[in-house]
mmCIF file of C-alpha atoms in Angstrom:
data_model
loop_
_atom_site.group_PDB
_atom_site.id
_atom_site.type_symbol
_atom_site.label_atom_id
_atom_site.label_comp_id
_atom_site.label_asym_id
_atom_site.label_seq_id
_atom_site.Cartn_x
_atom_site.Cartn_y
_atom_site.Cartn_z
ATOM 1 C CA MET A 1 0.000 0.000 0.000
ATOM 2 C CA THR A 2 1.121 3.573 -0.621
ATOM 3 C CA GLY A 3 0.237 6.672 1.349
ATOM 4 C CA TRP A 4 1.222 8.790 4.285
ATOM 5 C CA LEU A 5 0.119 6.310 6.952
ATOM 6 C CA ARG A 6 0.559 2.579 7.251
ATOM 7 C CA ALA A 7 -2.315 0.443 6.136
ATOM 8 C CA ASP A 8 -3.136 -3.220 6.653
ATOM 9 C CA GLY A 9 -0.263 -3.549 9.123
ATOM 10 C CA GLY A 10 2.495 -2.885 6.546
ATOM 11 C CA PRO A 11 4.940 -0.024 5.997
ATOM 12 C CA THR A 12 4.394 2.677 3.411
ATOM 13 C CA LEU A 13 6.038 1.764 0.067
ATOM 14 C CA TYR A 14 7.695 4.589 -1.882
ATOM 15 C CA ASN A 15 8.464 2.692 -5.065
ATOM 16 C CA TYR A 16 7.740 4.959 -8.020
ATOM 17 C CA PRO A 17 9.922 8.071 -7.278
ATOM 18 C CA ASN A 18 13.036 5.978 -6.526
ATOM 19 C CA ARG A 19 12.963 3.763 -9.615
ATOM 20 C CA THR A 20 14.846 6.097 -11.970
ATOM 21 C CA PRO A 21 17.581 4.964 -14.407
ATOM 22 C CA VAL A 22 21.077 6.402 -14.590
ATOM 23 C CA THR A 23 21.146 9.134 -17.230
ATOM 24 C CA GLY A 24 24.796 10.266 -17.132
ATOM 25 C CA ASP A 25 28.260 9.610 -15.748
ATOM 26 C CA ILE A 26 29.056 12.075 -12.967
ATOM 27 C CA GLN A 27 32.842 11.895 -13.508
ATOM 28 C CA ALA A 28 32.536 12.571 -17.233
ATOM 29 C CA ILE A 29 30.168 15.495 -16.583
ATOM 30 C CA ILE A 30 32.728 17.037 -14.180
ATOM 31 C CA VAL A 31 35.433 16.756 -16.840
ATOM 32 C CA TYR A 32 33.160 18.425 -19.413
ATOM 33 C CA LEU A 33 32.426 21.287 -17.024
ATOM 34 C CA ILE A 34 36.103 21.889 -16.187
ATOM 35 C CA PHE A 35 37.292 22.139 -19.790
ATOM 36 C CA ALA A 36 34.206 24.107 -20.873
ATOM 37 C CA THR A 37 34.849 26.633 -18.092
ATOM 38 C CA LEU A 38 38.473 27.067 -19.179
ATOM 39 C CA PHE A 39 37.497 27.562 -22.823
ATOM 40 C CA ILE A 40 34.780 30.093 -21.973
ATOM 41 C CA ALA A 41 37.260 32.035 -19.827
ATOM 42 C CA PHE A 42 39.697 32.089 -22.753
ATOM 43 C CA LEU A 43 36.980 33.358 -25.123
ATOM 44 C CA LEU A 44 36.214 36.193 -22.694
ATOM 45 C CA ILE A 45 39.809 37.455 -22.694
ATOM 46 C CA PHE A 46 40.490 36.731 -26.365
ATOM 47 C CA PRO A 47 39.147 40.111 -27.692
ATOM 48 C CA GLY A 48 41.835 41.878 -25.646
ATOM 49 C CA ILE A 49 44.639 40.067 -27.476
ATOM 50 C CA ARG A 50 46.230 42.288 -30.136
ATOM 51 C CA LYS A 51 49.186 40.197 -31.276
ATOM 52 C CA GLU A 52 49.567 36.568 -32.335
ATOM 53 C CA ARG A 53 45.801 36.061 -32.372
ATOM 54 C CA PHE A 54 45.676 33.131 -34.792
ATOM 55 C CA THR A 55 48.469 31.078 -33.220
ATOM 56 C CA THR A 56 47.155 31.724 -29.718
ATOM 57 C CA PHE A 57 43.582 30.716 -30.573
ATOM 58 C CA VAL A 58 44.658 27.555 -32.413
ATOM 59 C CA THR A 59 47.074 26.486 -29.681
ATOM 60 C CA VAL A 60 44.680 27.004 -26.767
ATOM 61 C CA THR A 61 41.682 25.446 -28.546
ATOM 62 C CA LEU A 62 43.657 22.396 -29.635
ATOM 63 C CA SER A 63 45.197 21.955 -26.194
ATOM 64 C CA LEU A 64 41.824 22.044 -24.408
ATOM 65 C CA PHE A 65 40.227 19.762 -26.989
ATOM 66 C CA VAL A 66 42.992 17.166 -26.707
ATOM 67 C CA GLY A 67 43.001 17.227 -22.902
ATOM 68 C CA ASN A 68 39.231 16.846 -22.790
ATOM 69 C CA ALA A 69 39.347 13.977 -25.292
ATOM 70 C CA ILE A 70 41.960 12.116 -23.238
ATOM 71 C CA MET A 71 40.084 12.351 -19.951
ATOM 72 C CA VAL A 72 36.613 11.709 -21.363
ATOM 73 C CA THR A 73 37.578 8.648 -23.377
ATOM 74 C CA ARG A 74 39.183 7.160 -20.272
ATOM 75 C CA LEU A 75 35.893 7.435 -18.373
ATOM 76 C CA GLU A 76 33.204 6.921 -21.009
ATOM 77 C CA SER A 77 31.800 3.639 -22.331
ATOM 78 C CA GLY A 78 31.931 4.182 -26.073
ATOM 79 C CA TRP A 79 34.901 2.132 -27.252
ATOM 80 C CA HIS A 80 32.964 -0.946 -28.445
ATOM 81 C CA VAL A 81 29.188 -0.648 -28.599
ATOM 82 C CA ALA A 82 26.158 -2.644 -29.690
ATOM 83 C CA LYS A 83 22.428 -1.933 -29.676
ATOM 84 C CA THR A 84 19.405 -3.857 -30.945
ATOM 85 C CA GLU A 85 15.693 -4.452 -30.368
ATOM 86 C CA ILE A 86 14.808 -7.768 -28.791
ATOM 87 C CA VAL A 87 11.767 -9.745 -27.778
ATOM 88 C CA SER A 88 12.796 -11.745 -24.728
ATOM 89 C CA THR A 89 11.652 -12.868 -21.334
ATOM 90 C CA TYR A 90 11.934 -10.432 -18.485
ATOM 91 C CA ARG A 91 13.065 -13.049 -15.979
ATOM 92 C CA ALA A 92 14.314 -16.606 -16.195
ATOM 93 C CA PHE A 93 11.916 -19.544 -16.393
ATOM 94 C CA SER A 94 9.061 -17.268 -17.456
ATOM 95 C CA ARG A 95 6.917 -17.193 -20.595
ATOM 96 C CA GLU A 96 6.181 -13.485 -20.365
ATOM 97 C CA LEU A 97 7.880 -11.649 -23.241
ATOM 98 C CA ILE A 98 8.802 -7.994 -23.463
ATOM 99 C CA HIS A 99 9.688 -5.826 -26.450
ATOM 100 C CA ALA A 100 12.678 -3.728 -25.430
ATOM 101 C CA GLU A 101 15.845 -2.085 -26.657
ATOM 102 C CA LEU A 102 19.038 -3.715 -25.392
ATOM 103 C CA GLY A 103 22.437 -2.007 -25.553
ATOM 104 C CA ALA A 104 25.962 -2.863 -24.442
ATOM 105 C CA PHE A 105 28.615 -0.129 -24.196
ATOM 106 C CA ILE A 106 32.166 -1.238 -23.437
ATOM 107 C CA GLY A 107 34.750 1.120 -21.924
ATOM 108 C CA LEU A 108 38.363 0.636 -20.942
ATOM 109 C CA GLY A 109 37.531 -0.769 -17.509
ATOM 110 C CA HIS A 110 33.830 -1.600 -17.512
ATOM 111 C CA VAL A 111 30.749 -2.423 -19.564
ATOM 112 C CA ASN A 112 27.366 -0.663 -19.339
ATOM 113 C CA ILE A 113 24.295 -2.736 -20.250
ATOM 114 C CA THR A 114 20.979 -0.940 -20.781
ATOM 115 C CA LEU A 115 17.454 -2.294 -21.167
ATOM 116 C CA LYS A 116 14.459 -0.089 -21.966
ATOM 117 C CA ALA A 117 10.956 -1.295 -22.778
ATOM 118 C CA LEU A 118 9.444 -0.078 -26.077
ATOM 119 C CA SER A 119 5.855 -1.289 -25.575
ATOM 120 C CA GLN A 120 3.397 -0.466 -22.805
ATOM 121 C CA GLU A 121 1.997 -3.958 -22.501
ATOM 122 C CA ASN A 122 1.874 -5.838 -19.220
ATOM 123 C CA ASN A 123 2.936 -2.795 -17.159
ATOM 124 C CA SER A 124 6.364 -2.671 -18.837
ATOM 125 C CA GLU A 125 6.654 1.124 -18.763
ATOM 126 C CA ASP A 126 8.852 0.893 -15.633
ATOM 127 C CA ILE A 127 11.514 -1.228 -17.360
ATOM 128 C CA ASP A 128 14.472 1.143 -17.793
ATOM 129 C CA PHE A 129 17.774 -0.257 -16.509
ATOM 130 C CA ASN A 130 21.407 0.779 -16.796
ATOM 131 C CA GLU A 131 23.807 -1.618 -15.071
ATOM 132 C CA ARG A 132 27.597 -1.266 -14.923
ATOM 133 C CA PHE A 133 29.970 -4.229 -14.534
ATOM 134 C CA SER A 134 33.627 -3.380 -13.845
ATOM 135 C CA TRP A 135 36.676 -5.543 -14.514
ATOM 136 C CA LEU A 136 39.538 -3.472 -13.134
ATOM 137 C CA GLY A 137 40.487 -6.360 -10.850
ATOM 138 C CA SER A 138 40.956 -9.965 -11.943
ATOM 139 C CA THR A 139 37.861 -11.184 -10.033
ATOM 140 C CA GLU A 140 35.790 -7.992 -10.011
ATOM 141 C CA MET A 141 33.656 -8.962 -13.020
ATOM 142 C CA GLY A 142 32.592 -12.243 -11.412
ATOM 143 C CA GLU A 143 31.752 -10.515 -8.156
ATOM 144 C CA SER A 144 29.651 -7.904 -9.960
ATOM 145 C CA TYR A 145 27.803 -10.671 -11.785
ATOM 146 C CA ARG A 146 26.950 -12.483 -8.535
ATOM 147 C CA GLU A 147 25.734 -9.246 -6.928
ATOM 148 C CA ALA A 148 23.462 -8.626 -9.929
ATOM 149 C CA LEU A 149 21.983 -12.102 -9.515
ATOM 150 C CA VAL A 150 21.201 -11.353 -5.878
ATOM 151 C CA ARG A 151 19.547 -8.023 -6.772
ATOM 152 C CA GLY A 152 17.330 -9.651 -9.401
ATOM 153 C CA VAL A 153 18.534 -7.856 -12.543
ATOM 154 C CA PRO A 154 16.415 -8.677 -15.658
ATOM 155 C CA PHE A 155 17.326 -11.748 -17.661
ATOM 156 C CA PRO A 156 18.530 -10.007 -20.915
ATOM 157 C CA ILE A 157 21.088 -7.959 -18.956
ATOM 158 C CA MET A 158 22.345 -11.025 -17.111
ATOM 159 C CA LYS A 159 22.663 -12.934 -20.357
ATOM 160 C CA VAL A 160 24.973 -10.301 -21.840
ATOM 161 C CA ALA A 161 26.976 -9.978 -18.603
ATOM 162 C CA GLU A 162 27.529 -13.732 -18.541
ATOM 163 C CA TYR A 163 29.635 -13.523 -21.713
ATOM 164 C CA PHE A 164 32.073 -11.190 -19.927
ATOM 165 C CA SER A 165 32.152 -12.866 -16.501
ATOM 166 C CA LEU A 166 33.097 -16.400 -17.504
ATOM 167 C CA GLY A 167 36.719 -17.152 -18.345
ATOM 168 C CA GLU A 168 36.369 -20.757 -19.490
ATOM 169 C CA GLU A 169 34.548 -22.970 -21.984
ATOM 170 C CA GLY A 170 35.297 -20.539 -24.796
ATOM 171 C CA PHE A 171 33.910 -17.488 -22.962
ATOM 172 C CA THR A 172 37.173 -15.525 -23.118
ATOM 173 C CA TRP A 173 35.768 -12.203 -24.308
ATOM 174 C CA GLY A 174 35.912 -10.685 -20.835
ATOM 175 C CA GLY A 175 39.675 -11.262 -20.468
ATOM 176 C CA GLN A 176 40.422 -9.999 -23.971
ATOM 177 C CA TYR A 177 38.399 -6.817 -23.485
ATOM 178 C CA ARG A 178 40.106 -6.301 -20.131
ATOM 179 C CA ALA A 179 43.580 -6.586 -21.749
ATOM 180 C CA ALA A 180 42.630 -4.175 -24.542
ATOM 181 C CA GLY A 181 41.325 -1.640 -22.033
ATOM 182 C CA TYR A 182 44.390 -2.044 -19.833
ATOM 183 C CA TYR A 183 46.943 -1.206 -22.544
ATOM 184 C CA GLY A 184 44.732 1.481 -24.046
ATOM 185 C CA SER A 185 44.500 3.134 -20.632
ATOM 186 C CA ILE A 186 48.299 3.036 -20.245
ATOM 187 C CA PHE A 187 48.766 4.844 -23.564
ATOM 188 C CA LEU A 188 46.164 7.445 -22.622
ATOM 189 C CA TRP A 189 47.804 8.118 -19.259
ATOM 190 C CA ALA A 190 51.136 8.582 -21.040
ATOM 191 C CA ALA A 191 49.431 10.952 -23.504
ATOM 192 C CA PHE A 192 47.961 12.916 -20.590
ATOM 193 C CA ALA A 193 51.411 13.324 -18.980
ATOM 194 C CA SER A 194 52.824 14.429 -22.341
ATOM 195 C CA TRP A 195 49.918 16.873 -22.709
ATOM 196 C CA LEU A 196 50.712 18.489 -19.349
ATOM 197 C CA LEU A 197 54.378 18.833 -20.319
ATOM 198 C CA MET A 198 53.327 20.254 -23.692
ATOM 199 C CA ASN A 199 51.345 23.038 -22.016
ATOM 200 C CA LEU A 200 54.289 23.834 -19.755
ATOM 201 C CA LEU A 201 56.781 24.040 -22.620
ATOM 202 C CA LEU A 202 54.488 26.111 -24.836
ATOM 203 C CA VAL A 203 54.755 28.980 -22.345
ATOM 204 C CA VAL A 204 58.511 28.555 -21.813
ATOM 205 C CA VAL A 205 60.103 27.174 -25.020
ATOM 206 C CA PRO A 206 57.487 26.947 -27.822
ATOM 207 C CA ARG A 207 59.762 24.843 -30.020
ATOM 208 C CA TYR A 208 59.939 22.033 -27.471
ATOM 209 C CA GLY A 209 56.224 22.469 -26.844
ATOM 210 C CA ALA A 210 55.635 21.604 -30.510
ATOM 211 C CA TYR A 211 57.780 18.496 -30.079
ATOM 212 C CA MET A 212 55.688 17.389 -27.103
ATOM 213 C CA MET A 213 52.506 18.109 -29.062
ATOM 214 C CA THR A 214 53.708 15.701 -31.729
ATOM 215 C CA LEU A 215 54.509 13.092 -29.071
ATOM 216 C CA THR A 216 51.059 13.507 -27.506
ATOM 217 C CA GLY A 217 49.348 12.864 -30.836
ATOM 218 C CA ALA A 218 51.514 9.812 -31.447
ATOM 219 C CA LEU A 219 50.633 8.352 -28.022
ATOM 220 C CA MET A 220 46.910 8.860 -28.629
ATOM 221 C CA LEU A 221 47.144 7.107 -31.979
ATOM 222 C CA GLY A 222 49.091 4.364 -30.209
ATOM 223 C CA ALA A 223 46.229 3.955 -27.710
ATOM 224 C CA ALA A 224 43.700 3.487 -30.519
ATOM 225 C CA LEU A 225 46.014 1.063 -32.335
ATOM 226 C CA ALA A 226 46.678 -1.015 -29.201
ATOM 227 C CA TYR A 227 42.976 -1.266 -28.398
ATOM 228 C CA HIS A 228 42.081 -2.318 -31.940
ATOM 229 C CA CYS A 229 44.828 -4.947 -32.089
ATOM 230 C CA LEU A 230 43.871 -6.498 -28.729
ATOM 231 C CA LEU A 231 40.155 -6.835 -29.469
ATOM 232 C CA PRO A 232 38.849 -10.436 -29.567
ATOM 233 C CA SER A 233 39.711 -12.170 -32.816
ATOM 234 C CA THR A 234 36.321 -13.898 -32.683
ATOM 235 C CA PRO A 235 33.642 -11.152 -32.666
ATOM 236 C CA LEU A 236 31.195 -11.276 -29.776
ATOM 237 C CA ARG A 237 27.592 -11.991 -30.831
ATOM 238 C CA VAL A 238 24.815 -12.397 -28.246
ATOM 239 C CA ARG A 239 21.748 -14.165 -29.721
ATOM 240 C CA PHE A 240 18.133 -13.857 -28.560
ATOM 241 C CA GLU A 241 14.739 -15.105 -29.666
ATOM 242 C CA ASN A 242 13.466 -14.508 -33.216
ATOM 243 C CA GLU A 243 17.041 -14.527 -34.576
ATOM 244 C CA GLN A 244 17.887 -11.246 -32.904
ATOM 245 C CA GLU A 245 21.531 -10.764 -31.985
ATOM 246 C CA LEU A 246 23.769 -8.149 -30.423
ATOM 247 C CA VAL A 247 26.725 -7.307 -32.730
ATOM 248 C CA PHE A 248 29.536 -5.067 -31.504
ATOM 249 C CA ARG A 249 31.308 -2.316 -33.477
ATOM 250 C CA LEU A 250 33.813 0.441 -32.720
ATOM 251 C CA GLY A 251 32.267 3.391 -30.887
ATOM 252 C CA TRP A 252 32.681 7.158 -30.731
ATOM 253 C CA CYS A 253 35.433 7.097 -28.090
ATOM 254 C CA PHE A 254 37.698 5.158 -30.440
ATOM 255 C CA TYR A 255 37.168 7.607 -33.299
ATOM 256 C CA LEU A 256 37.477 10.631 -31.005
ATOM 257 C CA VAL A 257 40.921 9.459 -29.874
ATOM 258 C CA ILE A 258 41.984 8.999 -33.498
ATOM 259 C CA LEU A 259 40.697 12.456 -34.463
ATOM 260 C CA ALA A 260 42.333 14.262 -31.525
ATOM 261 C CA GLY A 261 45.605 12.367 -31.961
ATOM 262 C CA ALA A 262 45.756 13.061 -35.712
ATOM 263 C CA LEU A 263 45.064 16.789 -35.205
ATOM 264 C CA CYS A 264 47.687 17.017 -32.479
ATOM 265 C CA LEU A 265 50.264 15.186 -34.598
ATOM 266 C CA VAL A 266 49.646 17.233 -37.775
ATOM 267 C CA VAL A 267 49.640 20.619 -36.016
ATOM 268 C CA GLY A 268 52.775 19.717 -34.059
ATOM 269 C CA LEU A 269 54.617 18.695 -37.250
ATOM 270 C CA CYS A 270 53.518 21.910 -38.989
ATOM 271 C CA ILE A 271 54.830 24.034 -36.115
ATOM 272 C CA VAL A 272 58.131 22.134 -36.131
ATOM 273 C CA ALA A 273 58.486 22.620 -39.906
ATOM 274 C CA VAL A 274 57.763 26.359 -39.656
ATOM 275 C CA ASP A 275 60.247 26.728 -36.811
ATOM 276 C CA LEU A 276 62.963 24.932 -38.785
ATOM 277 C CA ALA A 277 62.344 27.064 -41.883
ATOM 278 C CA TYR A 278 61.933 30.349 -39.980
ATOM 279 C CA PRO A 279 63.594 29.998 -36.558
ATOM 280 C CA HIS A 280 62.003 31.710 -33.574
ATOM 281 C CA ARG A 281 58.966 32.892 -35.562
ATOM 282 C CA PHE A 282 56.290 30.782 -33.854
ATOM 283 C CA SER A 283 55.024 32.550 -30.755
ATOM 284 C CA THR A 284 51.901 32.986 -28.614
ATOM 285 C CA VAL A 285 50.892 35.555 -26.032
ATOM 286 C CA LEU A 286 51.027 32.826 -23.385
ATOM 287 C CA GLU A 287 54.826 32.925 -23.197
ATOM 288 C CA VAL A 288 56.310 33.894 -19.851
ATOM 289 C CA ASP A 289 58.277 37.006 -20.966
ATOM 290 C CA TYR A 290 56.132 37.945 -23.947
ATOM 291 C CA ASP A 291 56.404 41.611 -25.008
ATOM 292 C CA THR A 292 58.832 42.480 -22.175
ATOM 293 C CA PRO A 293 62.551 43.399 -22.256
ATOM 294 C CA TYR A 294 63.254 39.741 -21.462
ATOM 295 C CA ASP A 295 61.273 38.457 -24.447
ATOM 296 C CA ARG A 296 63.265 35.967 -26.492
ATOM 297 C CA HIS A 297 62.483 37.848 -29.721
ATOM 298 C CA VAL A 298 63.896 41.084 -28.267
ATOM 299 C CA ILE A 299 67.021 39.320 -26.999
ATOM 300 C CA ILE A 300 67.618 37.587 -30.338
ATOM 301 C CA GLU A 301 67.176 40.845 -32.271
ATOM 302 C CA GLU A 302 69.633 42.680 -30.022
ATOM 303 C CA SER A 303 72.196 39.892 -30.376
ATOM 304 C CA HIS A 304 71.888 40.033 -34.176
ATOM 305 C CA THR A 305 72.391 43.819 -34.091
ATOM 306 C CA LYS A 306 75.551 43.501 -31.984
ATOM 307 C CA THR A 307 76.890 40.808 -34.304
ATOM 308 C CA LYS A 308 76.352 42.989 -37.379
ATOM 309 C CA ASN A 309 78.072 45.978 -35.756
ATOM 310 C CA TRP A 310 81.040 43.818 -34.810
ATOM 311 C CA LYS A 311 81.381 42.471 -38.347
ATOM 312 C CA LYS A 312 81.401 45.978 -39.836
ATOM 313 C CA ARG A 313 84.822 46.655 -38.285
ATOM 314 C CA LEU A 314 86.506 44.452 -40.863
ATOM 315 C CA GLU A 315 85.449 45.065 -44.448
ATOM 316 C CA GLU A 316 85.924 41.940 -46.473
ATOM 317 C CA PRO A 317 85.994 41.931 -50.252
ATOM 318 C CA PRO A 318 83.330 39.742 -51.870
ATOM 319 C CA GLY A 319 84.064 36.501 -53.648
ATOM 320 C CA LEU A 320 87.510 34.940 -53.681
ATOM 321 C CA GLY A 321 89.130 37.833 -51.818
ATOM 322 C CA ARG A 322 86.996 37.130 -48.749
ATOM 323 C CA ARG A 323 88.271 33.582 -48.453
ATOM 324 C CA ILE A 324 91.902 34.648 -49.023
ATOM 325 C CA LEU A 325 91.602 37.373 -46.397
ATOM 326 C CA ARG A 326 90.108 34.932 -43.902
ATOM 327 C CA ARG A 327 92.920 32.455 -44.562
ATOM 328 C CA LEU A 328 95.609 35.115 -44.137
ATOM 329 C CA SER A 329 94.022 36.561 -41.005
ATOM 330 C CA SER A 330 93.830 33.140 -39.401
ATOM 331 C CA LYS A 331 97.537 32.472 -40.188
ATOM 332 C CA LYS A 332 98.513 35.861 -38.808
ATOM 333 C CA GLU A 333 96.615 35.209 -35.601
ATOM 334 C CA ASP A 334 98.265 31.804 -35.240
ATOM 335 C CA SER A 335 101.760 33.280 -35.736
ATOM 336 C CA ASP A 336 101.110 36.104 -33.279
ATOM 337 C CA ARG A 337 99.804 33.638 -30.754
ATOM 338 C CA SER A 338 102.895 31.429 -31.141
ATOM 339 C CA ILE A 339 105.258 34.408 -30.645
ATOM 340 C CA ARG A 340 103.524 36.114 -27.812
ATOM 341 C CA GLY A 341 102.460 33.015 -26.000
ATOM 342 C CA LEU A 342 99.473 32.814 -23.763
ATOM 343 C CA GLU A 343 98.390 35.770 -21.705
ATOM 344 C CA ASN A 344 97.853 35.125 -18.016
ATOM 345 C CA ARG A 345 95.159 37.540 -16.927
ATOM 346 C CA GLY A 346 95.418 36.461 -13.325
ATOM 347 C CA PHE A 347 99.047 37.651 -12.916
ATOM 348 C CA GLU A 348 99.440 40.941 -10.999
ATOM 349 C CA MET A 349 102.586 43.048 -10.725
ATOM 350 C CA ASP A 350 101.307 45.314 -7.977
ATOM 351 C CA PRO A 351 101.891 44.443 -4.311
ATOM 352 C CA PRO A 352 98.926 43.093 -2.428
ATOM 353 C CA LYS A 353 96.764 45.708 -0.821
ATOM 354 C CA SER A 354 95.958 45.035 2.798
ATOM 355 C CA PRO A 355 93.813 47.145 5.124
ATOM 356 C CA TRP A 356 95.988 46.237 8.100
ATOM 357 C CA ARG A 357 98.507 48.685 9.558
ATOM 358 C CA TYR A 358 101.623 47.080 10.908
ATOM 359 C CA PRO A 359 102.855 48.517 14.218
ATOM 360 C CA LEU A 360 106.549 47.979 13.395
ATOM 361 C CA HIS A 361 108.643 49.834 10.833
ATOM 362 C CA ARG A 362 109.913 47.327 8.233
ATOM 363 C CA PRO A 363 111.805 49.157 5.443
ATOM 364 C CA ALA A 364 113.103 45.941 3.876
ATOM 365 C CA LEU A 365 109.622 44.564 3.257
ATOM 366 C CA GLN A 366 108.328 47.884 1.995
ATOM 367 C CA SER A 367 111.200 48.250 -0.465
ATOM 368 C CA ALA A 368 110.663 44.666 -1.666
ATOM 369 C CA PHE A 369 106.967 45.299 -2.320
ATOM 370 C CA LYS A 370 107.601 48.685 -3.925
ATOM 371 C CA ARG A 371 110.339 47.463 -6.249
ATOM 372 C CA SER A 372 109.212 45.856 -9.484
ATOM 373 C CA LEU A 373 110.751 44.675 -12.726
ATOM 374 C CA SER A 374 109.368 47.584 -14.713
ATOM 375 C CA GLN A 375 110.838 50.142 -12.296
ATOM 376 C CA GLU A 376 114.207 48.359 -12.347
ATOM 377 C CA SER A 377 114.355 48.368 -16.126
ATOM 378 C CA ALA A 378 113.379 52.056 -16.223
ATOM 379 C CA SER A 379 116.126 53.026 -13.725
ATOM 380 C CA SER A 380 118.774 51.071 -15.652
ATOM 381 C CA GLY A 381 117.771 52.767 -18.898
ATOM 382 C CA SER A 382 117.941 56.248 -17.341
ATOM 383 C CA SER A 383 121.434 55.571 -15.894
ATOM 384 C CA LEU A 384 122.729 54.504 -19.319
ATOM 385 C CA ALA A 385 121.380 57.684 -20.890
ATOM 386 C CA VAL A 386 123.082 59.894 -18.259
ATOM 387 C CA SER A 387 126.470 58.161 -18.701
ATOM 388 C CA PHE A 388 126.239 58.569 -22.470
ATOM 389 C CA LEU A 389 125.660 62.319 -22.136
ATOM 390 C CA ASN A 390 128.525 62.757 -19.655
ATOM 391 C CA ASN A 391 131.098 60.942 -21.796
ATOM 392 C CA GLY A 392 130.214 62.801 -24.996
ATOM 393 C CA ASP A 393 131.586 60.886 -27.995
ATOM 394 C CA HIS A 394 132.754 58.027 -25.899
ATOM 395 C CA ALA A 395 130.554 54.972 -26.135
ATOM 396 C CA PRO A 396 129.003 53.752 -22.925
ATOM 397 C CA VAL A 397 130.445 50.709 -21.254
ATOM 398 C CA VAL A 398 128.080 47.808 -21.527
ATOM 399 C CA HIS A 399 128.529 44.894 -19.201
ATOM 400 C CA THR A 400 127.851 41.574 -20.857
ATOM 401 C CA ASP A 401 128.242 39.563 -17.709
ATOM 402 C CA PRO A 402 124.751 38.246 -16.777
ATOM 403 C CA SER A 403 125.748 38.085 -13.112
ATOM 404 C CA PHE A 404 126.518 41.828 -13.039
ATOM 405 C CA ARG A 405 123.874 43.983 -11.422
ATOM 406 C CA ARG A 406 124.085 47.701 -10.872
ATOM 407 C CA PRO A 407 123.946 48.670 -7.240
ATOM 408 C CA LEU A 408 120.770 50.392 -6.338
ATOM 409 C CA SER A 409 120.644 53.506 -4.300
ATOM 410 C CA GLU A 410 118.818 53.097 -1.102
ATOM 411 C CA HIS A 411 115.777 55.239 -0.761
ATOM 412 C CA LYS A 412 114.731 55.115 2.771
ATOM 413 C CA PRO A 413 111.147 56.040 3.250
ATOM 414 C CA PRO A 414 110.393 58.779 5.736
ATOM 415 C CA ALA A 415 109.798 57.567 9.213
ATOM 416 C CA ARG A 416 106.122 57.385 10.152
ATOM 417 C CA GLU A 417 104.555 56.991 13.499
ATOM 418 C CA ALA A 418 103.012 53.551 13.800
ATOM 419 C CA SER A 419 99.452 53.466 15.035
ATOM 420 C CA MET A 420 97.219 50.579 15.855
ATOM 421 C CA TRP A 421 93.918 52.280 15.062
#
């Protein structure tokens, strides 16, 4: 009985409002909302962009589309699908037939089986089921099948689920679909990691971002190829009364992965080709230092200007003369380098400068630090010139003995008062 109060000694039964089928996947809807919000936010700020409009719009749109395709195809159930109209019994060991639409939608880690009545006979308007059976674990599919038996799921749904739950007597479709979904999921996770790195490099080094875009497209195409190659060699066909059967075909998730991967691969190769032909031309407003003094285009232009100004110092004749001049200049540089030797820029002739004041008067150390080779050579040259002027026509006496050294006059520095502070 239904109503606000109990009748005939039984509880109130609220059956009709709670018997509603599943109409959407909550996780997939969240993914749609996230990427749609990001794209709408980009469209709101896009009119304010004045430079690089085309490349920025294409890059952002393609990036959001590819990321959404990767995440949605991982969660949705449209990789291998089948749908048909059947006339079958609603429950086992019953002669009551129903006319309904039966569908099976296989994902990477589960299968969704739907059953919806098409006729209004025998109170069949309430028949609208959507049951999910997962196979992420090795025994999860069998456990889900036993739970469905306990809950009393309609017979057509259980008949389709039986083909995936059994792993013996030729019923190997469940294991093969599980292997195909496993390797396809691995490729998609790798594509998602490459997509994240692609977005990071597009705002730092666009050239490497194009390389990662190409890799992302290749991984997505690899996911579709792995799934197709690991599908059961014997197609799955589920037969019902009146020669009706459920035949599976590739679904929209498979083709969406191919489309997104092909677009990502082609656009990435085009950007790489343009960058090789015209280096440092590809750019977007999403770069870190875009239109600032630290922009890579500004730095490259300034470096080219400095290089041109440096080359103008040496005017080279065109043609054969340029090569001859380069050859001669290189030989001259080599000869000068061999004569002069290597220059030690770390050598210092000056005495070390120290902030300390020594309390004691040490003339010997001060004279040693003050005396240098250049001063000694200058004093010897001045003494020779003075002797030459004094002697007149007489030639100066030159000592050839290497051990001879002219005595130096002592220059005692003036005495200073030592202070400690």
